[in-house]
PDB file of C-alpha atoms in Angstrom:
ATOM      1  CA  MET A   1      -0.268  -0.063  -0.147  1.00  0.00           C
ATOM      2  CA  ARG A   2       2.954   2.154   0.731  1.00  0.00           C
ATOM      3  CA  GLY A   3       4.044   2.180  -2.666  1.00  0.00           C
ATOM      4  CA  GLU A   4       1.214   3.712  -4.163  1.00  0.00           C
ATOM      5  CA  LEU A   5       0.231   6.267  -1.874  1.00  0.00           C
ATOM      6  CA  SER A   6       3.126   8.448  -2.074  1.00  0.00           C
ATOM      7  CA  PRO A   7       2.733  12.181  -1.978  1.00  0.00           C
ATOM      8  CA  VAL A   8       4.843  14.813  -4.327  1.00  0.00           C
ATOM      9  CA  VAL A   9       6.523  17.188  -2.388  1.00  0.00           C
ATOM     10  CA  ARG A  10       8.480  20.339  -4.073  1.00  0.00           C
ATOM     11  CA  ARG A  11      11.122  22.172  -2.785  1.00  0.00           C
ATOM     12  CA  LYS A  12      13.689  24.787  -4.287  1.00  0.00           C
ATOM     13  CA  HIS A  13      17.511  24.444  -3.721  1.00  0.00           C
ATOM     14  CA  ARG A  14      19.758  26.920  -5.133  1.00  0.00           C
ATOM     15  CA  GLY A  15      17.231  28.031  -7.914  1.00  0.00           C
ATOM     16  CA  LEU A  16      16.127  24.412  -8.578  1.00  0.00           C
ATOM     17  CA  VAL A  17      12.840  22.962  -8.123  1.00  0.00           C
ATOM     18  CA  ILE A  18      13.397  19.329  -6.574  1.00  0.00           C
ATOM     19  CA  THR A  19      10.539  17.106  -6.530  1.00  0.00           C
ATOM     20  CA  ARG A  20      10.997  13.873  -4.629  1.00  0.00           C
ATOM     21  CA  ALA A  21       8.454  11.645  -2.560  1.00  0.00           C
ATOM     22  CA  GLY A  22       6.770  12.624   0.699  1.00  0.00           C
ATOM     23  CA  ARG A  23       6.644  11.515   4.396  1.00  0.00           C
ATOM     24  CA  GLY A  24       2.894  11.936   4.447  1.00  0.00           C
ATOM     25  CA  PHE A  25      -0.342  14.134   3.177  1.00  0.00           C
ATOM     26  CA  SER A  26      -0.864  17.449   4.471  1.00  0.00           C
ATOM     27  CA  ARG A  27      -3.734  18.493   6.212  1.00  0.00           C
ATOM     28  CA  ARG A  28      -5.126  20.512   3.914  1.00  0.00           C
ATOM     29  CA  GLU A  29      -4.880  17.558   1.510  1.00  0.00           C
ATOM     30  CA  LEU A  30      -6.482  15.629   3.330  1.00  0.00           C
ATOM     31  CA  ASP A  31      -9.171  18.185   4.375  1.00  0.00           C
ATOM     32  CA  GLU A  32     -10.024  18.975   0.463  1.00  0.00           C
ATOM     33  CA  VAL A  33     -11.042  15.121   0.272  1.00  0.00           C
ATOM     34  CA  GLY A  34     -12.828  15.084   2.957  1.00  0.00           C
ATOM     35  CA  LEU A  35     -10.621  12.598   5.624  1.00  0.00           C
ATOM     36  CA  SER A  36      -9.502  13.899   9.209  1.00  0.00           C
ATOM     37  CA  VAL A  37      -6.157  13.083  10.272  1.00  0.00           C
ATOM     38  CA  ARG A  38      -7.692   9.885  12.523  1.00  0.00           C
ATOM     39  CA  GLU A  39      -9.469   8.749   9.609  1.00  0.00           C
ATOM     40  CA  ALA A  40      -6.607   8.775   7.190  1.00  0.00           C
ATOM     41  CA  ARG A  41      -4.172   7.314   9.796  1.00  0.00           C
ATOM     42  CA  ARG A  42      -6.874   4.366  10.162  1.00  0.00           C
ATOM     43  CA  LEU A  43      -6.958   3.532   6.664  1.00  0.00           C
ATOM     44  CA  GLY A  44      -2.896   3.232   6.491  1.00  0.00           C
ATOM     45  CA  ILE A  45      -2.453   6.651   4.895  1.00  0.00           C
ATOM     46  CA  TYR A  46       0.540   8.565   5.887  1.00  0.00           C
ATOM     47  CA  VAL A  47       0.384  12.131   7.612  1.00  0.00           C
ATOM     48  CA  ASP A  48       3.314  14.866   7.836  1.00  0.00           C
ATOM     49  CA  VAL A  49       1.271  17.233  10.396  1.00  0.00           C
ATOM     50  CA  ARG A  50       4.517  19.585   9.432  1.00  0.00           C
ATOM     51  CA  ARG A  51       3.287  20.002   5.993  1.00  0.00           C
ATOM     52  CA  SER A  52       0.587  22.663   5.383  1.00  0.00           C
ATOM     53  CA  SER A  53       1.249  22.769   1.180  1.00  0.00           C
ATOM     54  CA  LEU A  54      -1.796  21.751  -0.887  1.00  0.00           C
ATOM     55  CA  ARG A  55      -0.923  19.838  -4.309  1.00  0.00           C
ATOM     56  CA  ASP A  56      -3.251  19.182  -6.598  1.00  0.00           C
ATOM     57  CA  GLU A  57      -1.356  15.824  -7.301  1.00  0.00           C
ATOM     58  CA  ASN A  58      -1.523  14.513  -3.938  1.00  0.00           C
ATOM     59  CA  VAL A  59      -4.868  15.472  -3.949  1.00  0.00           C
ATOM     60  CA  LYS A  60      -5.624  12.922  -6.959  1.00  0.00           C
ATOM     61  CA  ILE A  61      -4.022  10.157  -5.598  1.00  0.00           C
ATOM     62  CA  LEU A  62      -6.114  10.395  -2.351  1.00  0.00           C
ATOM     63  CA  ARG A  63      -8.962  10.344  -4.310  1.00  0.00           C
ATOM     64  CA  GLU A  64      -8.230   7.561  -6.366  1.00  0.00           C
ATOM     65  CA  PHE A  65      -6.952   5.499  -3.312  1.00  0.00           C
ATOM     66  CA  LEU A  66     -10.413   6.543  -1.768  1.00  0.00           C
ATOM     67  CA  LYS A  67     -12.367   5.196  -4.630  1.00  0.00           C
ATOM     68  CA  LYS A  68     -10.942   1.864  -4.337  1.00  0.00           C
ATOM     69  CA  VAL A  69     -11.169   1.471  -0.700  1.00  0.00           C
ATOM     70  CA  LYS A  70     -14.590   2.863  -0.311  1.00  0.00           C
ATOM     71  CA  GLY A  71     -16.269   1.571  -3.602  1.00  0.00           C
ATOM     72  CA  GLY A  72     -16.477   4.891  -5.426  1.00  0.00           C
ATOM     73  CA  GLN A  73     -17.530   7.096  -2.340  1.00  0.00           C
ATOM     74  CA  PRO A  74     -15.116   9.750  -1.216  1.00  0.00           C
TER      75      PRO A  74
END
């Protein structure tokens, strides 16, 4: 499950934008799909409470995962 649920994190380093796999999804991304931190952790989704960004790619990943888990109801 961890392989398919890897959030995308971007940061700047010396003028370059570096993209890598993150530790977990931010609270704002979870709120966007209608999940609380407790519900996400119950489903096995990693949450990074230090992050506050909202990435559209991560929201899309979460919505697709919820369709698989909950049978189409986010």
